[in-house]
GROMACS .gro file of C-alpha atoms in nm:
model
  404
    1MET     CA    1   1.616   2.215   1.143
    2ARG     CA    2   1.440   2.399   1.428
    3LEU     CA    3   1.165   2.212   1.611
    4HIS     CA    4   0.837   2.400   1.659
    5ARG     CA    5   0.633   2.318   1.966
    6ASN     CA    6   0.287   2.307   1.802
    7LEU     CA    7   0.407   2.075   1.524
    8CYS     CA    8   0.576   1.840   1.772
    9PHE     CA    9   0.261   1.833   1.989
   10SER     CA   10   0.061   1.729   1.682
   11VAL     CA   11   0.300   1.442   1.617
   12ILE     CA   12   0.270   1.321   1.979
   13ASP     CA   13  -0.112   1.345   1.963
   14GLY     CA   14  -0.109   1.146   1.638
   15LEU     CA   15   0.118   0.874   1.781
   16THR     CA   16  -0.112   0.839   2.085
   17LEU     CA   17  -0.407   0.767   1.855
   18ILE     CA   18  -0.212   0.525   1.635
   19PHE     CA   19  -0.026   0.327   1.903
   20ASN     CA   20  -0.268   0.335   2.196
   21GLU     CA   21  -0.608   0.354   2.030
   22GLY     CA   22  -0.543   0.143   1.720
   23ASN     CA   23  -0.637   0.415   1.470
   24TYR     CA   24  -0.503   0.391   1.114
   25ALA     CA   25  -0.202   0.614   1.051
   26ASP     CA   26  -0.326   0.757   0.720
   27LYS     CA   27  -0.661   0.861   0.873
   28VAL     CA   28  -0.492   1.014   1.179
   29ILE     CA   29  -0.253   1.215   0.963
   30GLN     CA   30  -0.540   1.341   0.744
   31GLN     CA   31  -0.705   1.475   1.062
   32LEU     CA   32  -0.382   1.625   1.198
   33LEU     CA   33  -0.321   1.817   0.876
   34LYS     CA   34  -0.656   1.994   0.913
   35ARG     CA   35  -0.560   2.128   1.257
   36ASP     CA   36  -0.412   2.463   1.171
   37LYS     CA   37  -0.494   2.656   0.853
   38ARG     CA   38  -0.177   2.863   0.900
   39TRP     CA   39   0.051   2.565   0.843
   40GLY     CA   40   0.244   2.584   0.519
   41ALA     CA   41   0.352   2.292   0.300
   42ARG     CA   42   0.674   2.246   0.499
   43ASP     CA   43   0.486   2.230   0.835
   44ARG     CA   44   0.239   1.977   0.698
   45ALA     CA   45   0.521   1.766   0.553
   46PHE     CA   46   0.700   1.770   0.891
   47VAL     CA   47   0.391   1.644   1.077
   48ALA     CA   48   0.309   1.373   0.821
   49GLU     CA   49   0.662   1.246   0.763
   50THR     CA   50   0.771   1.254   1.129
   51THR     CA   51   0.459   1.067   1.239
   52TYR     CA   52   0.507   0.802   0.968
   53ASP     CA   53   0.878   0.778   1.053
   54ILE     CA   54   0.818   0.706   1.421
   55VAL     CA   55   0.541   0.458   1.333
   56ARG     CA   56   0.775   0.283   1.089
   57TRP     CA   57   1.061   0.253   1.339
   58LYS     CA   58   0.845   0.201   1.651
   59ARG     CA   59   1.017  -0.113   1.778
   60LEU     CA   60   1.369   0.023   1.726
   61TYR     CA   61   1.295   0.362   1.885
   62ALA     CA   62   1.105   0.210   2.180
   63GLU     CA   63   1.395  -0.028   2.245
   64ILE     CA   64   1.649   0.258   2.237
   65ALA     CA   65   1.424   0.481   2.453
   66GLU     CA   66   1.369   0.188   2.695
   67VAL     CA   67   0.989   0.228   2.693
   68LYS     CA   68   0.714  -0.031   2.662
   69GLU     CA   69   0.353  -0.026   2.538
   70PRO     CA   70   0.105   0.114   2.612
   71PHE     CA   71   0.306   0.435   2.573
   72ASP     CA   72   0.220   0.735   2.790
   73ARG     CA   73   0.303   1.084   2.663
   74ASP     CA   74   0.642   1.086   2.838
   75ASN     CA   75   0.729   0.760   2.660
   76LEU     CA   76   0.631   0.912   2.325
   77TRP     CA   77   0.845   1.222   2.391
   78ARG     CA   78   1.138   0.989   2.466
   79MET     CA   79   1.082   0.812   2.133
   80PHE     CA   80   1.057   1.152   1.965
   81ALA     CA   81   1.393   1.246   2.122
   82VAL     CA   82   1.546   0.926   1.979
   83TRP     CA   83   1.406   1.012   1.633
   84ALA     CA   84   1.545   1.368   1.647
   85THR     CA   85   1.885   1.258   1.779
   86LEU     CA   86   1.929   0.996   1.505
   87LYS     CA   87   1.826   1.258   1.246
   88GLY     CA   88   2.093   1.495   1.381
   89ILE     CA   89   1.834   1.751   1.495
   90LYS     CA   90   1.932   1.971   1.791
   91LEU     CA   91   1.688   1.924   2.078
   92PRO     CA   92   1.547   2.250   2.222
   93ASP     CA   93   1.561   2.299   2.600
   94TRP     CA   94   1.203   2.189   2.662
   95SER     CA   95   1.124   1.991   2.977
   96TYR     CA   96   1.041   1.679   2.768
   97PHE     CA   97   1.401   1.657   2.648
   98GLU     CA   98   1.581   1.708   2.981
   99ASN     CA   99   1.862   1.458   3.037
  100THR     CA  100   1.831   1.305   2.687
  101PRO     CA  101   2.139   1.074   2.666
  102THR     CA  102   2.246   1.165   2.311
  103ARG     CA  103   2.565   0.954   2.304
  104LYS     CA  104   2.391   0.653   2.456
  105ILE     CA  105   2.116   0.675   2.191
  106LYS     CA  106   2.371   0.661   1.909
  107GLY     CA  107   2.561   0.374   2.072
  108ARG     CA  108   2.245   0.173   2.129
  109PHE     CA  109   2.139   0.234   1.767
  110ASP     CA  110   2.473   0.093   1.640
  111GLU     CA  111   2.431  -0.210   1.867
  112LEU     CA  112   2.071  -0.288   1.767
  113SER     CA  113   2.141  -0.232   1.397
  114LYS     CA  114   2.327  -0.565   1.398
  115ILE     CA  115   2.000  -0.753   1.473
  116ARG     CA  116   1.759  -0.757   1.177
  117LYS     CA  117   1.429  -0.754   1.372
  118PHE     CA  118   1.543  -0.437   1.554
  119LYS     CA  119   1.724  -0.281   1.261
  120GLU     CA  120   1.417  -0.318   1.040
  121SER     CA  121   1.180  -0.263   1.334
  122ILE     CA  122   0.946  -0.561   1.289
  123PRO     CA  123   0.777  -0.811   1.524
  124ASP     CA  124   0.960  -1.141   1.586
  125TRP     CA  125   0.690  -1.346   1.410
  126MET     CA  126   0.714  -1.133   1.093
  127ASP     CA  127   1.090  -1.173   1.082
  128GLU     CA  128   1.055  -1.550   1.125
  129ILE     CA  129   0.786  -1.594   0.856
  130GLY     CA  130   0.979  -1.373   0.609
  131GLU     CA  131   1.300  -1.570   0.654
  132LYS     CA  132   1.118  -1.905   0.641
  133GLU     CA  133   0.939  -1.824   0.315
  134LEU     CA  134   1.194  -1.614   0.126
  135GLY     CA  135   1.524  -1.730   0.275
  136ASN     CA  136   1.766  -1.521   0.482
  137GLU     CA  137   1.935  -1.329   0.200
  138ILE     CA  138   1.623  -1.226   0.003
  139TRP     CA  139   1.420  -1.144   0.317
  140THR     CA  140   1.701  -0.922   0.453
  141LYS     CA  141   1.702  -0.720   0.128
  142GLU     CA  142   1.323  -0.720   0.092
  143ILE     CA  143   1.234  -0.598   0.442
  144ALA     CA  144   1.497  -0.320   0.411
  145ALA     CA  145   1.333  -0.207   0.084
  146LEU     CA  146   0.985  -0.225   0.240
  147ASN     CA  147   1.101   0.020   0.509
  148GLU     CA  148   1.192   0.291   0.259
  149GLN     CA  149   0.950   0.576   0.200
  150ALA     CA  150   0.741   0.507  -0.112
  151ASP     CA  151   0.769   0.737  -0.414
  152VAL     CA  152   0.458   0.918  -0.534
  153ILE     CA  153   0.355   0.749  -0.861
  154LEU     CA  154   0.068   0.866  -1.079
  155ARG     CA  155  -0.122   0.657  -1.331
  156VAL     CA  156  -0.219   0.870  -1.627
  157ASN     CA  157  -0.584   0.831  -1.722
  158THR     CA  158  -0.554   0.775  -2.098
  159LEU     CA  159  -0.931   0.818  -2.139
  160LYS     CA  160  -0.874   1.191  -2.085
  161THR     CA  161  -0.512   1.283  -2.154
  162THR     CA  162  -0.163   1.158  -2.243
  163LYS     CA  163   0.147   1.114  -2.030
  164GLU     CA  164   0.322   1.399  -2.213
  165LYS     CA  165   0.031   1.643  -2.169
  166LEU     CA  166  -0.008   1.563  -1.799
  167GLN     CA  167   0.365   1.596  -1.739
  168ALA     CA  168   0.361   1.942  -1.903
  169GLU     CA  169   0.054   2.051  -1.705
  170LEU     CA  170   0.214   1.947  -1.373
  171PHE     CA  171   0.543   2.112  -1.472
  172ASP     CA  172   0.356   2.444  -1.504
  173LEU     CA  173   0.259   2.399  -1.137
  174ASP     CA  174   0.627   2.336  -1.042
  175ILE     CA  175   0.559   1.963  -0.999
  176GLU     CA  176   0.834   1.779  -1.182
  177SER     CA  177   0.789   1.417  -1.290
  178GLU     CA  178   0.961   1.152  -1.498
  179PHE     CA  179   0.858   0.855  -1.710
  180ILE     CA  180   0.940   0.505  -1.581
  181LYS     CA  181   1.075   0.252  -1.829
  182ASP     CA  182   0.840  -0.048  -1.879
  183TYR     CA  183   0.547   0.125  -1.701
  184PRO     CA  184   0.357   0.281  -1.993
  185ASP     CA  185   0.101   0.482  -1.791
  186ALA     CA  186   0.319   0.589  -1.497
  187LEU     CA  187   0.463   0.924  -1.396
  188LYS     CA  188   0.697   0.938  -1.096
  189LEU     CA  189   0.716   1.265  -0.902
  190LYS     CA  190   1.071   1.391  -0.845
  191GLU     CA  191   0.963   1.540  -0.511
  192ARG     CA  192   0.659   1.475  -0.292
  193ALA     CA  193   0.370   1.713  -0.359
  194ASN     CA  194   0.001   1.734  -0.272
  195VAL     CA  195  -0.134   1.650  -0.618
  196PHE     CA  196  -0.494   1.610  -0.498
  197THR     CA  197  -0.550   1.988  -0.498
  198THR     CA  198  -0.459   2.025  -0.868
  199GLU     CA  199  -0.713   2.089  -1.144
  200ALA     CA  200  -0.561   1.793  -1.329
  201PHE     CA  201  -0.670   1.560  -1.045
  202LYS     CA  202  -1.015   1.719  -1.016
  203ASN     CA  203  -1.058   1.673  -1.392
  204GLY     CA  204  -0.972   1.302  -1.365
  205PHE     CA  205  -0.645   1.315  -1.560
  206PHE     CA  206  -0.469   1.081  -1.317
  207GLU     CA  207  -0.494   0.860  -1.009
  208VAL     CA  208  -0.222   0.801  -0.749
  209GLN     CA  209  -0.127   0.433  -0.792
  210ASP     CA  210   0.203   0.254  -0.724
  211ALA     CA  211   0.394   0.131  -1.028
  212SER     CA  212   0.366  -0.236  -0.923
  213SER     CA  213  -0.011  -0.207  -0.885
  214GLN     CA  214  -0.025  -0.068  -1.241
  215LEU     CA  215   0.118  -0.396  -1.375
  216VAL     CA  216  -0.191  -0.596  -1.272
  217ALA     CA  217  -0.447  -0.456  -1.520
  218GLN     CA  218  -0.195  -0.495  -1.805
  219PHE     CA  219  -0.130  -0.856  -1.701
  220LEU     CA  220  -0.501  -0.926  -1.757
  221ASN     CA  221  -0.469  -0.886  -2.139
  222VAL     CA  222  -0.794  -0.692  -2.173
  223GLN     CA  223  -0.923  -0.570  -2.510
  224PRO     CA  224  -1.193  -0.312  -2.593
  225GLY     CA  225  -1.536  -0.480  -2.615
  226MET     CA  226  -1.471  -0.761  -2.366
  227ARG     CA  227  -1.674  -0.848  -2.059
  228VAL     CA  228  -1.439  -0.821  -1.761
  229ILE     CA  229  -1.515  -0.894  -1.394
  230ASP     CA  230  -1.307  -0.737  -1.117
  231THR     CA  231  -1.410  -0.959  -0.825
  232CYS     CA  232  -1.249  -0.774  -0.530
  233ALA     CA  233  -1.273  -0.425  -0.678
  234GLY     CA  234  -1.267  -0.221  -0.357
  235ALA     CA  235  -1.248   0.151  -0.433
  236GLY     CA  236  -1.143   0.057  -0.785
  237GLY     CA  237  -0.783   0.160  -0.856
  238LYS     CA  238  -0.729  -0.137  -1.086
  239THR     CA  239  -1.088  -0.126  -1.219
  240LEU     CA  240  -1.031   0.228  -1.347
  241HIS     CA  241  -0.704   0.120  -1.511
  242ILE     CA  242  -0.887  -0.167  -1.684
  243ALA     CA  243  -1.150   0.082  -1.809
  244SER     CA  244  -0.882   0.301  -1.967
  245LEU     CA  245  -0.711  -0.001  -2.129
  246MET     CA  246  -1.052  -0.102  -2.273
  247GLU     CA  247  -1.101   0.254  -2.406
  248ASN     CA  248  -1.446   0.262  -2.239
  249LYS     CA  249  -1.568  -0.013  -2.476
  250GLY     CA  250  -1.720  -0.335  -2.344
  251GLN     CA  251  -1.839  -0.406  -1.991
  252ILE     CA  252  -1.663  -0.413  -1.654
  253ILE     CA  253  -1.852  -0.561  -1.359
  254ALA     CA  254  -1.698  -0.446  -1.031
  255LEU     CA  255  -1.780  -0.675  -0.738
  256ASP     CA  256  -1.699  -0.635  -0.371
  257ILE     CA  257  -1.839  -0.749  -0.037
  258TYR     CA  258  -1.822  -0.386   0.087
  259ALA     CA  259  -2.087  -0.170  -0.080
  260ASN     CA  260  -1.935   0.153   0.059
  261LYS     CA  261  -1.612   0.087  -0.135
  262LEU     CA  262  -1.814   0.047  -0.454
  263HIS     CA  263  -1.980   0.386  -0.387
  264GLU     CA  264  -1.631   0.537  -0.379
  265LEU     CA  265  -1.551   0.359  -0.707
  266LYS     CA  266  -1.866   0.507  -0.864
  267ARG     CA  267  -1.751   0.858  -0.764
  268ARG     CA  268  -1.400   0.799  -0.898
  269ALA     CA  269  -1.531   0.648  -1.222
  270LYS     CA  270  -1.737   0.962  -1.285
  271ARG     CA  271  -1.431   1.180  -1.236
  272ASN     CA  272  -1.226   0.950  -1.463
  273GLY     CA  273  -1.489   0.953  -1.739
  274ALA     CA  274  -1.508   0.571  -1.720
  275HIS     CA  275  -1.862   0.485  -1.835
  276ASN     CA  276  -1.842   0.108  -1.880
  277ILE     CA  277  -1.827   0.006  -1.512
  278GLU     CA  278  -2.121  -0.151  -1.329
  279GLN     CA  279  -2.097  -0.192  -0.951
  280ARG     CA  280  -2.252  -0.500  -0.788
  281PRO     CA  281  -2.213  -0.561  -0.413
  282ILE     CA  282  -2.176  -0.930  -0.325
  283ASP     CA  283  -2.467  -0.958  -0.082
  284SER     CA  284  -2.538  -1.325  -0.157
  285THR     CA  285  -2.390  -1.620  -0.349
  286LYS     CA  286  -2.648  -1.553  -0.624
  287VAL     CA  287  -2.444  -1.254  -0.743
  288ILE     CA  288  -2.151  -1.487  -0.821
  289LYS     CA  289  -2.358  -1.776  -0.959
  290LYS     CA  290  -2.535  -1.551  -1.210
  291LEU     CA  291  -2.195  -1.476  -1.364
  292TYR     CA  292  -2.067  -1.836  -1.401
  293ASP     CA  293  -1.912  -1.892  -1.749
  294LYS     CA  294  -1.983  -1.532  -1.853
  295ALA     CA  295  -1.651  -1.343  -1.844
  296ASP     CA  296  -1.372  -1.304  -2.100
  297ARG     CA  297  -1.144  -1.191  -1.817
  298VAL     CA  298  -1.163  -1.221  -1.439
  299LEU     CA  299  -0.938  -1.037  -1.195
  300ILE     CA  300  -0.903  -1.174  -0.843
  301ASP     CA  301  -0.707  -0.909  -0.655
  302ALA     CA  302  -0.729  -1.121  -0.342
  303PRO     CA  303  -0.737  -1.002   0.018
  304CYS     CA  304  -0.392  -1.068   0.166
  305SER     CA  305  -0.143  -0.983   0.441
  306GLY     CA  306  -0.039  -0.665   0.257
  307LEU     CA  307   0.327  -0.736   0.336
  308GLY     CA  308   0.426  -0.599  -0.005
  309VAL     CA  309   0.288  -0.252   0.071
  310LEU     CA  310   0.447  -0.182   0.411
  311ARG     CA  311   0.624   0.120   0.261
  312ARG     CA  312   0.294   0.305   0.235
  313ASN     CA  313   0.124   0.135   0.534
  314PRO     CA  314   0.397   0.113   0.799
  315ASP     CA  315   0.142   0.076   1.082
  316ALA     CA  316   0.039  -0.259   0.929
  317LYS     CA  317   0.359  -0.398   1.085
  318TRP     CA  318   0.196  -0.353   1.427
  319LYS     CA  319  -0.167  -0.427   1.335
  320LEU     CA  320  -0.104  -0.749   1.140
  321GLN     CA  321  -0.109  -1.079   1.333
  322PRO     CA  322   0.016  -1.426   1.223
  323GLU     CA  323  -0.333  -1.570   1.287
  324PHE     CA  324  -0.474  -1.328   1.029
  325ILE     CA  325  -0.233  -1.459   0.763
  326GLU     CA  326  -0.338  -1.820   0.834
  327LYS     CA  327  -0.706  -1.722   0.806
  328ILE     CA  328  -0.661  -1.513   0.492
  329LYS     CA  329  -0.493  -1.805   0.312
  330ILE     CA  330  -0.811  -2.010   0.358
  331THR     CA  331  -1.016  -1.718   0.221
  332GLN     CA  332  -0.781  -1.680  -0.079
  333GLN     CA  333  -0.830  -2.044  -0.179
  334GLU     CA  334  -1.209  -2.024  -0.133
  335ILE     CA  335  -1.223  -1.713  -0.353
  336LEU     CA  336  -1.011  -1.882  -0.624
  337GLN     CA  337  -1.236  -2.189  -0.619
  338GLN     CA  338  -1.560  -1.988  -0.643
  339TYR     CA  339  -1.472  -1.688  -0.857
  340SER     CA  340  -1.277  -1.886  -1.118
  341ARG     CA  341  -1.614  -2.029  -1.229
  342MET     CA  342  -1.702  -1.690  -1.380
  343VAL     CA  343  -1.438  -1.736  -1.653
  344LYS     CA  344  -1.585  -1.863  -1.979
  345VAL     CA  345  -1.415  -2.128  -2.196
  346GLY     CA  346  -1.105  -1.973  -2.355
  347GLY     CA  347  -1.119  -1.682  -2.109
  348GLN     CA  348  -0.840  -1.578  -1.874
  349LEU     CA  349  -0.802  -1.522  -1.500
  350VAL     CA  350  -0.546  -1.320  -1.304
  351TYR     CA  351  -0.485  -1.401  -0.938
  352ALA     CA  352  -0.299  -1.115  -0.771
  353THR     CA  353  -0.193  -1.007  -0.421
  354CYS     CA  354   0.013  -0.726  -0.268
  355SER     CA  355   0.207  -0.981  -0.063
  356VAL     CA  356   0.561  -1.115  -0.105
  357LEU     CA  357   0.496  -1.449   0.070
  358PRO     CA  358   0.496  -1.758  -0.158
  359SER     CA  359   0.232  -1.920   0.070
  360GLU     CA  360  -0.014  -1.647  -0.036
  361ASN     CA  361   0.103  -1.645  -0.397
  362GLN     CA  362   0.247  -1.924  -0.611
  363ASN     CA  363   0.153  -2.190  -0.352
  364GLN     CA  364  -0.212  -2.082  -0.371
  365VAL     CA  365  -0.205  -2.107  -0.751
  366LYS     CA  366  -0.046  -2.456  -0.733
  367THR     CA  367  -0.311  -2.572  -0.482
  368PHE     CA  368  -0.585  -2.437  -0.708
  369LEU     CA  369  -0.449  -2.599  -1.024
  370ALA     CA  370  -0.430  -2.936  -0.845
  371SER     CA  371  -0.797  -2.908  -0.734
  372GLU     CA  372  -1.113  -3.018  -0.919
  373ALA     CA  373  -1.201  -2.660  -1.022
  374GLY     CA  374  -0.841  -2.587  -1.123
  375LYS     CA  375  -0.817  -2.882  -1.363
  376ASN     CA  376  -1.007  -2.670  -1.616
  377PHE     CA  377  -0.725  -2.413  -1.621
  378THR     CA  378  -0.380  -2.388  -1.777
  379PHE     CA  379  -0.105  -2.185  -1.608
  380LEU     CA  380   0.033  -1.929  -1.857
  381LYS     CA  381   0.278  -1.709  -1.662
  382GLU     CA  382   0.345  -1.529  -1.334
  383ASN     CA  383   0.519  -1.213  -1.218
  384LYS     CA  384   0.680  -1.202  -0.872
  385VAL     CA  385   0.754  -0.837  -0.799
  386LEU     CA  386   0.992  -0.787  -0.508
  387SER     CA  387   1.044  -0.438  -0.369
  388HIS     CA  388   1.424  -0.461  -0.344
  389LYS     CA  389   1.446  -0.545  -0.715
  390SER     CA  390   1.176  -0.317  -0.858
  391GLY     CA  391   1.203  -0.017  -0.625
  392TYR     CA  392   0.822  -0.024  -0.591
  393ASP     CA  393   0.567  -0.225  -0.390
  394GLY     CA  394   0.589  -0.603  -0.355
  395PHE     CA  395   0.326  -0.778  -0.570
  396TYR     CA  396   0.239  -1.112  -0.723
  397MET     CA  397   0.027  -1.197  -1.026
  398ALA     CA  398  -0.047  -1.523  -1.210
  399LEU     CA  399  -0.227  -1.557  -1.544
  400LEU     CA  400  -0.439  -1.869  -1.604
  401GLU     CA  401  -0.654  -1.966  -1.902
  402ARG     CA  402  -0.967  -2.179  -1.900
  403LYS     CA  403  -0.923  -2.478  -2.126
  404ALA     CA  404  -1.147  -2.523  -2.428
   0.00000   0.00000   0.00000
């Protein structure tokens, strides 16, 4: 591979924004890719993947390059040189790469690869909490899996098409995909591709949604004609899946504290042809109280640490703080206590997170069931999805039923 100066400059500019100014990697990369209309697919892929790669391995590369935050541009070029050397890419004779100690880099990499927090490039606190909650063996496997690049998975919108038809339509565009056993609505791309420019996407035939995330709506046991409340709907990935499982029959009430996310859901629902979704921002406790005892099904896709989705959000490793996890656990329990009251007698509730930590998952469910509000519920089943076992994001979901 030959390195091109303008592409490398873009990567360095992107890393400056992500590491030094706290910008989100996905937003920065979106901006970078609009820089030069002459870039082809390969150029764009280089910028996106290299930036994500250096973000993912920040701690390891900084340690090898012997640089500390905040990184100046020279520091970032040194980290870039480490990335290129470890990838086996020949460094051009640019001034940034003068005196790059290639052999020392490889030796230091071998040395640091024996220590998990460096090998997997994570903060000390994250390594400690992972080992404490999951045990040494499982955490070692899990964090390694969470550092792998995520596959592109589509969820077929069955309101508009079938898996077979969509697969054929994408194949005509030279986008090859395969079915995944036990994931009825999923198509996995064999190679990464920008699917958002396709007519199939514009026509609402699919959404991009990880396979693990697709399990949540199915876990909710929805049927056409029900009244379903998605309490933390956000931009509505799971809401839209619920709508397709309900065949557009019945009512879905999508709640969120952020009205702008619900606007995005409205736009997506229109594209998906999902007509049974009503958006309601939670701007006061009245919104919740009005719905007490009203729902056949309630989904609480709770705010969480997001440790299960590090593969697609590698910068979360550096933005997340242990204090946030402690705070979010209090919020999770409050949400369970309040929102569970929307379930009617005989109705069901799913509590879900995209975390792999038991303290955010099964422990929260146990605490709830032992509480006054939780005494009205029976635990039916749970699904702990670990990345190293599934090959997809880490997730948790528990199904509870309100007693008659």
